[in-house]
Short mmCIF file of C-alpha atoms (C1' of nucleotides) in Angstrom, two decimals:
data_model
loop_
_atom_site.label_atom_id
_atom_site.label_comp_id
_atom_site.label_asym_id
_atom_site.label_seq_id
_atom_site.Cartn_x
_atom_site.Cartn_y
_atom_site.Cartn_z
CA UNK A 1 65.41 93.80 84.15
CA UNK A 2 68.38 92.57 82.15
CA UNK A 3 67.86 91.70 78.50
CA UNK A 4 64.38 93.20 78.00
CA UNK A 5 64.16 91.77 74.48
CA UNK A 6 66.62 88.91 74.11
CA UNK A 7 67.51 88.12 70.49
CA UNK A 8 66.88 84.40 70.96
CA UNK A 9 63.70 83.27 72.58
CA UNK A 10 64.19 81.35 75.76
CA UNK A 11 61.90 79.03 77.55
CA UNK A 12 60.12 80.70 80.43
CA UNK A 13 61.74 78.58 83.14
CA UNK A 14 65.17 79.22 81.64
CA UNK A 15 64.81 82.99 81.91
CA UNK A 16 63.52 82.66 85.42
CA UNK A 17 66.39 80.41 86.46
CA UNK A 18 68.91 82.77 84.96
CA UNK A 19 67.46 85.65 86.93
CA UNK A 20 67.49 83.61 90.12
CA UNK A 21 71.12 82.66 89.66
CA UNK A 22 72.21 86.23 89.01
CA UNK A 23 70.26 87.45 92.03
CA UNK A 24 71.85 84.86 94.29
CA UNK A 25 75.30 85.58 92.91
CA UNK A 26 74.84 89.29 93.40
CA UNK A 27 74.10 89.09 97.10
CA UNK A 28 76.67 86.39 97.82
CA UNK A 29 79.44 88.09 95.85
CA UNK A 30 78.68 91.42 97.47
CA UNK A 31 78.85 89.98 100.96
CA UNK A 32 81.77 87.61 100.70
CA UNK A 33 83.65 88.39 97.53
CA UNK A 34 83.76 86.57 94.22
CA UNK A 35 85.28 83.41 95.67
CA UNK A 36 81.98 81.89 96.83
CA UNK A 37 81.52 78.30 95.74
CA UNK A 38 79.27 77.70 92.77
CA UNK A 39 77.37 74.89 94.53
CA UNK A 40 76.34 77.37 97.19
CA UNK A 41 75.09 79.85 94.63
CA UNK A 42 73.12 77.08 92.98
CA UNK A 43 71.60 76.07 96.31
CA UNK A 44 70.61 79.63 97.21
CA UNK A 45 69.19 80.15 93.74
CA UNK A 46 67.26 76.91 94.06
CA UNK A 47 68.59 75.29 90.90
CA UNK A 48 70.91 72.41 90.05
CA UNK A 49 74.61 72.97 89.53
CA UNK A 50 74.37 72.01 85.92
CA UNK A 51 71.95 74.84 85.30
CA UNK A 52 74.47 77.35 86.53
CA UNK A 53 77.06 76.00 84.09
CA UNK A 54 74.57 76.02 81.25
CA UNK A 55 73.92 79.73 81.67
CA UNK A 56 77.43 80.74 82.66
CA UNK A 57 80.06 78.47 81.17
CA UNK A 58 82.90 80.19 82.95
CA UNK A 59 83.16 81.68 86.38
CA UNK A 60 84.02 85.05 84.84
CA UNK A 61 80.72 85.11 82.94
CA UNK A 62 78.76 84.89 86.16
CA UNK A 63 80.86 87.55 87.83
CA UNK A 64 80.31 89.83 84.89
CA UNK A 65 76.57 89.26 84.86
CA UNK A 66 76.35 89.92 88.57
CA UNK A 67 78.30 93.15 88.18
CA UNK A 68 76.42 94.51 85.19
CA UNK A 69 73.75 96.25 87.22
CA UNK A 70 76.35 97.95 89.36
CA UNK A 71 78.05 99.26 86.26
CA UNK A 72 74.76 100.68 85.11
CA UNK A 73 74.24 102.32 88.50
CA UNK A 74 77.70 103.82 88.33
CA UNK A 75 77.00 105.15 84.88
CA UNK A 76 73.83 106.72 86.21
CA UNK A 77 75.71 108.40 89.00
CA UNK A 78 78.28 109.69 86.54
CA UNK A 79 75.62 111.20 84.30
CA UNK A 80 73.58 112.79 87.04
CA UNK A 81 75.80 113.60 89.98
CA UNK A 82 79.12 114.12 88.23
CA UNK A 83 78.17 115.77 84.98
CA UNK A 84 75.39 117.92 86.37
CA UNK A 85 75.88 118.58 90.05
CA UNK A 86 79.62 118.31 90.65
CA UNK A 87 81.63 121.44 91.38
CA UNK A 88 83.25 122.79 88.22
CA UNK A 89 86.45 120.95 87.35
CA UNK A 90 85.75 118.22 89.91
CA UNK A 91 83.62 115.80 87.92
CA UNK A 92 86.21 113.06 87.58
CA UNK A 93 87.31 113.42 91.20
CA UNK A 94 83.74 112.92 92.28
CA UNK A 95 83.41 109.92 90.02
CA UNK A 96 86.49 108.18 91.39
CA UNK A 97 85.34 108.84 94.91
CA UNK A 98 82.01 107.25 94.22
CA UNK A 99 83.53 104.20 92.59
CA UNK A 100 85.63 103.70 95.70
CA UNK A 101 82.54 103.78 97.86
CA UNK A 102 80.68 101.30 95.70
CA UNK A 103 83.70 98.99 95.72
CA UNK A 104 83.78 99.16 99.50
CA UNK A 105 80.14 98.14 99.72
CA UNK A 106 80.30 95.35 97.14
CA UNK A 107 83.21 93.02 97.69
CA UNK A 108 82.62 91.11 94.50
CA UNK A 109 82.90 94.07 92.21
CA UNK A 110 86.69 94.18 92.30
CA UNK A 111 86.90 90.83 90.53
CA UNK A 112 84.56 92.06 87.83
CA UNK A 113 86.67 95.13 87.26
CA UNK A 114 89.86 93.16 87.07
CA UNK A 115 88.25 90.67 84.72
CA UNK A 116 86.97 93.51 82.57
CA UNK A 117 90.47 94.88 82.17
CA UNK A 118 91.79 91.53 80.99
CA UNK A 119 89.21 91.17 78.23
CA UNK A 120 89.75 94.71 76.97
CA UNK A 121 90.17 94.71 73.23
CA UNK A 122 89.50 91.04 72.67
CA UNK A 123 85.72 91.10 72.68
CA UNK A 124 83.65 94.14 71.73
CA UNK A 125 80.70 92.99 73.83
CA UNK A 126 79.56 94.91 76.83
CA UNK A 127 77.11 97.58 75.81
CA UNK A 128 76.97 98.78 79.38
CA UNK A 129 80.72 99.10 79.43
CA UNK A 130 80.79 101.05 76.19
CA UNK A 131 78.30 103.57 77.53
CA UNK A 132 80.25 103.90 80.73
CA UNK A 133 83.36 104.63 78.74
CA UNK A 134 81.58 107.42 76.92
CA UNK A 135 80.58 109.12 80.16
CA UNK A 136 84.08 108.87 81.55
CA UNK A 137 85.42 110.55 78.45
CA UNK A 138 82.88 113.30 79.01
CA UNK A 139 83.98 113.80 82.60
CA UNK A 140 87.56 114.13 81.47
CA UNK A 141 86.60 116.62 78.80
CA UNK A 142 84.69 118.77 81.24
CA UNK A 143 87.40 118.96 83.87
CA UNK A 144 90.00 119.64 81.25
CA UNK A 145 87.91 122.39 79.76
CA UNK A 146 87.66 123.92 83.21
CA UNK A 147 91.44 124.00 83.27
CA UNK A 148 91.64 121.83 86.35
CA UNK A 149 92.65 118.42 85.00
CA UNK A 150 96.01 117.70 83.44
CA UNK A 151 96.02 117.67 79.66
CA UNK A 152 97.20 114.15 79.00
CA UNK A 153 94.58 112.32 81.08
CA UNK A 154 92.84 109.53 79.17
CA UNK A 155 90.09 107.00 79.76
CA UNK A 156 92.77 104.34 80.10
CA UNK A 157 94.22 106.35 82.96
CA UNK A 158 90.90 106.26 84.74
CA UNK A 159 90.77 102.48 84.43
CA UNK A 160 94.30 102.37 85.74
CA UNK A 161 93.37 104.38 88.80
CA UNK A 162 90.17 102.45 89.40
CA UNK A 163 92.15 99.24 89.25
CA UNK A 164 94.57 100.57 91.84
CA UNK A 165 91.76 101.65 94.14
CA UNK A 166 90.01 98.33 93.66
CA UNK A 167 93.11 96.35 94.59
CA UNK A 168 93.74 98.49 97.65
CA UNK A 169 90.21 97.92 98.89
CA UNK A 170 90.50 94.22 98.15
CA UNK A 171 93.66 93.70 100.21
CA UNK A 172 92.15 95.11 103.35
CA UNK A 173 94.39 97.40 105.42
CA UNK A 174 95.55 100.49 103.60
CA UNK A 175 92.99 103.19 103.14
CA UNK A 176 92.00 103.82 99.57
CA UNK A 177 90.99 107.40 100.27
CA UNK A 178 94.55 108.32 101.00
CA UNK A 179 95.69 106.65 97.79
CA UNK A 180 93.01 108.44 95.83
CA UNK A 181 94.06 111.71 97.42
CA UNK A 182 97.62 111.30 96.21
CA UNK A 183 96.53 110.28 92.75
CA UNK A 184 94.14 113.21 92.50
CA UNK A 185 96.94 115.56 93.46
CA UNK A 186 98.81 114.08 90.52
CA UNK A 187 95.84 114.52 88.21
CA UNK A 188 94.85 118.04 89.15
CA UNK A 189 97.90 120.31 88.91
CA UNK A 190 96.15 123.29 90.52
CA UNK A 191 95.71 121.54 93.84
CA UNK A 192 92.05 122.47 94.17
CA UNK A 193 91.09 118.91 94.98
CA UNK A 194 89.12 118.67 98.17
CA UNK A 195 88.17 115.07 98.84
CA UNK A 196 87.14 115.86 102.39
CA UNK A 197 83.55 114.81 103.08
CA UNK B 1 122.38 82.41 103.01
CA UNK B 2 119.20 82.67 105.02
CA UNK B 3 119.36 82.01 108.75
CA UNK B 4 123.16 81.94 109.13
CA UNK B 5 122.86 80.86 112.77
CA UNK B 6 119.47 79.32 113.41
CA UNK B 7 118.42 79.37 117.05
CA UNK B 8 117.41 75.70 117.06
CA UNK B 9 119.77 73.11 115.72
CA UNK B 10 118.42 71.20 112.77
CA UNK B 11 119.43 67.91 111.33
CA UNK B 12 121.67 68.29 108.32
CA UNK B 13 119.21 66.81 105.83
CA UNK B 14 116.45 69.04 107.17
CA UNK B 15 118.39 72.20 106.49
CA UNK B 16 119.31 70.95 103.05
CA UNK B 17 115.73 70.07 102.21
CA UNK B 18 114.53 73.43 103.37
CA UNK B 19 117.02 75.16 101.12
CA UNK B 20 116.02 72.98 98.17
CA UNK B 21 112.36 73.77 98.66
CA UNK B 22 112.93 77.50 98.87
CA UNK B 23 115.14 77.39 95.78
CA UNK B 24 112.51 75.52 93.79
CA UNK B 25 109.77 77.82 95.01
CA UNK B 26 111.77 80.88 94.09
CA UNK B 27 112.24 79.96 90.46
CA UNK B 28 108.73 78.58 90.00
CA UNK B 29 107.05 81.53 91.70
CA UNK B 30 109.13 84.00 89.72
CA UNK B 31 108.24 82.38 86.42
CA UNK B 32 104.59 81.56 86.89
CA UNK B 33 103.32 83.44 89.88
CA UNK B 34 102.55 82.23 93.37
CA UNK B 35 99.76 79.91 92.29
CA UNK B 36 102.03 76.98 91.38
CA UNK B 37 100.91 73.71 92.91
CA UNK B 38 102.77 72.52 95.96
CA UNK B 39 103.20 68.98 94.59
CA UNK B 40 105.13 70.45 91.68
CA UNK B 41 107.40 72.41 93.97
CA UNK B 42 108.02 69.26 95.97
CA UNK B 43 108.86 67.33 92.81
CA UNK B 44 111.26 69.96 91.53
CA UNK B 45 112.87 70.20 94.97
CA UNK B 46 113.20 66.43 95.06
CA UNK B 47 111.38 65.93 98.35
CA UNK B 48 108.09 64.47 99.48
CA UNK B 49 105.01 66.63 99.82
CA UNK B 50 104.90 66.07 103.54
CA UNK B 51 108.31 67.64 103.89
CA UNK B 52 107.10 70.84 102.30
CA UNK B 53 104.28 71.04 104.81
CA UNK B 54 106.60 70.29 107.70
CA UNK B 55 108.78 73.28 106.85
CA UNK B 56 106.05 75.59 105.67
CA UNK B 57 102.73 74.87 107.37
CA UNK B 58 100.86 77.44 105.34
CA UNK B 59 101.18 78.50 101.74
CA UNK B 60 101.92 82.05 102.86
CA UNK B 61 104.96 80.89 104.81
CA UNK B 62 106.55 79.48 101.70
CA UNK B 63 105.76 82.58 99.69
CA UNK B 64 107.33 84.70 102.35
CA UNK B 65 110.45 82.57 102.56
CA UNK B 66 110.83 82.66 98.79
CA UNK B 67 110.50 86.43 98.75
CA UNK B 68 112.85 87.17 101.62
CA UNK B 69 115.95 87.35 99.46
CA UNK B 70 114.30 89.76 97.08
CA UNK B 71 113.41 92.01 99.97
CA UNK B 72 117.03 91.98 101.04
CA UNK B 73 118.11 92.85 97.50
CA UNK B 74 115.64 95.70 97.40
CA UNK B 75 116.94 96.98 100.70
CA UNK B 76 120.45 96.87 99.27
CA UNK B 77 119.39 98.88 96.27
CA UNK B 78 117.70 101.41 98.50
CA UNK B 79 120.82 101.86 100.62
CA UNK B 80 123.26 102.10 97.76
CA UNK B 81 121.54 103.45 94.70
CA UNK B 82 118.83 105.54 96.29
CA UNK B 83 120.48 106.98 99.36
CA UNK B 84 123.87 107.56 97.80
CA UNK B 85 123.61 107.93 94.05
CA UNK B 86 120.11 109.24 93.39
CA UNK B 87 119.61 112.82 92.26
CA UNK B 88 118.82 115.09 95.19
CA UNK B 89 115.17 114.91 96.19
CA UNK B 90 114.56 111.89 93.98
CA UNK B 91 115.50 109.04 96.28
CA UNK B 92 111.98 107.73 96.86
CA UNK B 93 111.05 108.11 93.21
CA UNK B 94 114.03 105.99 92.27
CA UNK B 95 113.08 103.44 94.86
CA UNK B 96 109.52 103.04 93.64
CA UNK B 97 110.74 102.75 90.10
CA UNK B 98 113.08 99.95 91.05
CA UNK B 99 110.44 98.08 92.99
CA UNK B 100 108.25 98.17 89.90
CA UNK B 101 111.02 96.67 87.82
CA UNK B 102 111.66 93.88 90.31
CA UNK B 103 107.95 93.13 90.47
CA UNK B 104 107.86 92.88 86.70
CA UNK B 105 110.68 90.37 86.68
CA UNK B 106 109.41 88.24 89.56
CA UNK B 107 105.74 87.36 89.22
CA UNK B 108 105.54 85.76 92.62
CA UNK B 109 106.64 88.80 94.54
CA UNK B 110 103.26 90.52 94.35
CA UNK B 111 101.68 87.83 96.48
CA UNK B 112 104.40 88.22 99.09
CA UNK B 113 103.85 91.94 99.24
CA UNK B 114 100.12 91.58 99.58
CA UNK B 115 100.55 88.92 102.24
CA UNK B 116 102.98 91.15 104.07
CA UNK B 117 100.42 93.93 104.22
CA UNK B 118 97.81 91.64 105.73
CA UNK B 119 100.05 90.49 108.56
CA UNK B 120 101.11 94.02 109.43
CA UNK B 121 100.85 94.60 113.13
CA UNK B 122 99.89 91.08 114.09
CA UNK B 123 103.34 89.51 114.18
CA UNK B 124 106.53 91.43 114.83
CA UNK B 125 108.66 88.93 112.94
CA UNK B 126 110.44 89.84 109.77
CA UNK B 127 113.83 91.30 110.57
CA UNK B 128 114.37 91.90 106.88
CA UNK B 129 111.14 93.81 106.71
CA UNK B 130 111.99 95.96 109.70
CA UNK B 131 115.29 96.98 108.16
CA UNK B 132 113.58 97.76 104.88
CA UNK B 133 111.16 99.98 106.69
CA UNK B 134 114.02 101.92 108.22
CA UNK B 135 115.56 102.63 104.84
CA UNK B 136 112.25 103.77 103.40
CA UNK B 137 111.86 106.21 106.26
CA UNK B 138 115.32 107.49 105.43
CA UNK B 139 114.45 108.00 101.77
CA UNK B 140 111.39 109.98 102.77
CA UNK B 141 113.41 112.10 105.16
CA UNK B 142 116.00 112.95 102.54
CA UNK B 143 113.55 113.96 99.83
CA UNK B 144 111.57 115.98 102.28
CA UNK B 145 114.69 117.74 103.51
CA UNK B 146 115.48 118.60 99.91
CA UNK B 147 112.08 120.29 99.75
CA UNK B 148 110.90 118.07 96.93
CA UNK B 149 108.56 115.63 98.65
CA UNK B 150 105.25 116.60 100.19
CA UNK B 151 105.34 117.02 103.94
CA UNK B 152 102.76 114.44 104.96
CA UNK B 153 104.30 111.46 103.18
CA UNK B 154 104.72 108.42 105.45
CA UNK B 155 106.08 104.90 105.24
CA UNK B 156 102.51 103.64 105.14
CA UNK B 157 101.99 105.73 102.02
CA UNK B 158 104.90 104.01 100.36
CA UNK B 159 103.40 100.60 101.11
CA UNK B 160 100.13 101.89 99.73
CA UNK B 161 101.75 102.93 96.46
CA UNK B 162 103.79 99.75 96.18
CA UNK B 163 100.61 97.75 96.66
CA UNK B 164 98.94 99.69 93.87
CA UNK B 165 101.88 99.17 91.53
CA UNK B 166 102.03 95.51 92.44
CA UNK B 167 98.36 94.98 91.66
CA UNK B 168 98.64 96.80 88.35
CA UNK B 169 101.55 94.63 87.28
CA UNK B 170 99.70 91.53 88.43
CA UNK B 171 96.57 92.19 86.35
CA UNK B 172 98.46 92.45 83.12
CA UNK B 173 97.38 95.23 80.74
CA UNK B 174 97.72 98.69 82.17
CA UNK B 175 101.20 100.05 82.40
CA UNK B 176 102.45 100.60 85.89
CA UNK B 177 104.91 103.29 84.79
CA UNK B 178 102.06 105.56 83.88
CA UNK B 179 100.40 104.93 87.23
CA UNK B 180 103.64 105.60 89.03
CA UNK B 181 104.06 108.79 87.05
CA UNK B 182 100.71 110.12 88.19
CA UNK B 183 101.34 109.10 91.79
CA UNK B 184 104.76 110.72 91.76
CA UNK B 185 103.22 113.93 90.46
CA UNK B 186 100.97 113.75 93.49
CA UNK B 187 103.90 113.14 95.82
CA UNK B 188 106.29 115.75 94.51
CA UNK B 189 104.53 119.13 94.40
CA UNK B 190 107.34 120.88 92.52
CA UNK B 191 106.90 118.75 89.43
CA UNK B 192 110.59 117.96 89.07
CA UNK B 193 109.91 114.26 88.74
CA UNK B 194 111.52 112.81 85.66
CA UNK B 195 110.86 109.11 85.50
CA UNK B 196 112.15 108.91 81.95
CA UNK B 197 114.99 106.40 81.59
"C1'" DA C 1 113.93 64.08 114.25
"C1'" DC C 2 112.70 63.95 110.09
"C1'" DC C 3 110.97 62.03 105.59
"C1'" DT C 4 107.59 59.75 102.69
"C1'" DG C 5 103.49 59.14 99.89
"C1'" DA C 6 99.13 56.84 100.10
"C1'" DA C 7 94.66 58.33 101.83
"C1'" DC C 8 91.23 61.70 102.77
"C1'" DA C 9 88.48 65.78 101.95
"C1'" DC C 10 86.91 69.24 99.01
"C1'" DC C 11 85.54 71.75 95.05
"C1'" DG C 12 85.04 72.61 90.21
"C1'" DT C 13 83.16 70.55 85.97
"C1'" DT C 14 80.90 67.25 82.96
"C1'" DC C 15 77.32 64.42 81.01
"C1'" DA C 16 73.87 60.61 80.82
"C1'" DA C 17 69.30 60.35 82.16
"C1'" DG C 18 65.14 62.58 82.77
"C1'" DT C 19 61.18 66.15 81.87
"C1'" DA D 1 65.14 72.86 75.18
"C1'" DC D 2 66.25 72.72 79.40
"C1'" DC D 3 67.08 70.77 84.14
"C1'" DT D 4 69.23 67.62 87.41
"C1'" DG D 5 72.70 65.61 90.38
"C1'" DA D 6 75.64 61.63 90.57
"C1'" DA D 7 80.26 60.82 88.82
"C1'" DC D 8 84.80 62.23 87.58
"C1'" DA D 9 89.06 64.78 88.00
"C1'" DC D 10 92.05 67.55 90.56
"C1'" DC D 11 94.49 69.66 94.23
"C1'" DG D 12 95.44 70.78 98.94
"C1'" DT D 13 96.37 68.62 103.46
"C1'" DT D 14 97.04 65.03 106.87
"C1'" DC D 15 99.10 61.18 109.21
"C1'" DA D 16 100.55 56.31 109.93
"C1'" DA D 17 104.53 53.93 108.75
"C1'" DG D 18 109.23 54.04 107.98
"C1'" DT D 19 114.39 55.62 108.55
#
DNA sequence: ACCTGAACACCGTTCAAGT
DNA sequence: ACCTGAACACCGTTCAAGT
């Protein structure tokens, strides 16, 4: 799945172990947030603790790897649902709504998003992230062209809003849909935003 | 300062120690966030670790105690600056702006705010918090009466927005003023919001 | 009543030994 | 080249002994 043709050849068991670790991390993070103990992940994955550290030197690396597939899924949704099937001028609104739903379902994703914001600019890596950024820019362009979205909206703004939604979902209590509603009213001057399901 | 007339009499050294601990926690939390180690706080306060635990059984208790004065200061600002001297219809906007500035200056306050949201409803304690809530309701009432604020804005909304600002400030990178600007545009339909200093 | 800090428990991380 | 898990370091928390 991930890394179809890795630049450096790995031993077969190494690739397998890596996949097992990521799989275990994904389910555990999703269920109980990114604070799960590494020993537990190792146990579920069926490998030694040292192996986890060999593949993912820092905790953030593992979180990122576990989140990568979700990012890809989100990008997919953006390309298909938002760009193609969303009501005119409502592509970004639909996107933000979807991100909120994914964040609700996967408790570990918030940490990945926050971590991603910290490393912005320092390292150019993250091909998935780069592609996602392109789609977001496209959504903005479309809604702006439709005359619905405010003129000064940038990709950075979208990250800002996603971060806010993410934090609200993380801290329990406080419904993120209401927050998104207010923010969308700020983004779309015309007031045509209907978030109602 | 805090607890002018405590219900239960304490021994003199106990009260003194408590004050020392809170003072140490306040400066350390403000400088380096709420993740400072308890042993360090105890050392700076000049007391044993056990004493810290005696006064503040859980970490959240200490955070709350350290933040209480800030909450009182914020309430003061709301009563004086916002209610009295703010431009008509801009009381809440001024309030949110100020909260953001305080949060920027005191890195430990975010944790207190998040903790406060979690305990909402469970325990009625927090006289300071109750008074703050009253003022916020007043700010909302005023701006709404001036026809500037949207009709459905509640106190819970304000907590929601403060939480979002708090989280944005916490995760570095990503300017909270921009976020607040968008949210304010969502709150004030007329578009008269000038956050510019 | 209250303070103290050594002692305990726990978790993250490393690294020598093994395959 | 990679895996393993015992060993180390660290930090939060408790509690028996002291005042």
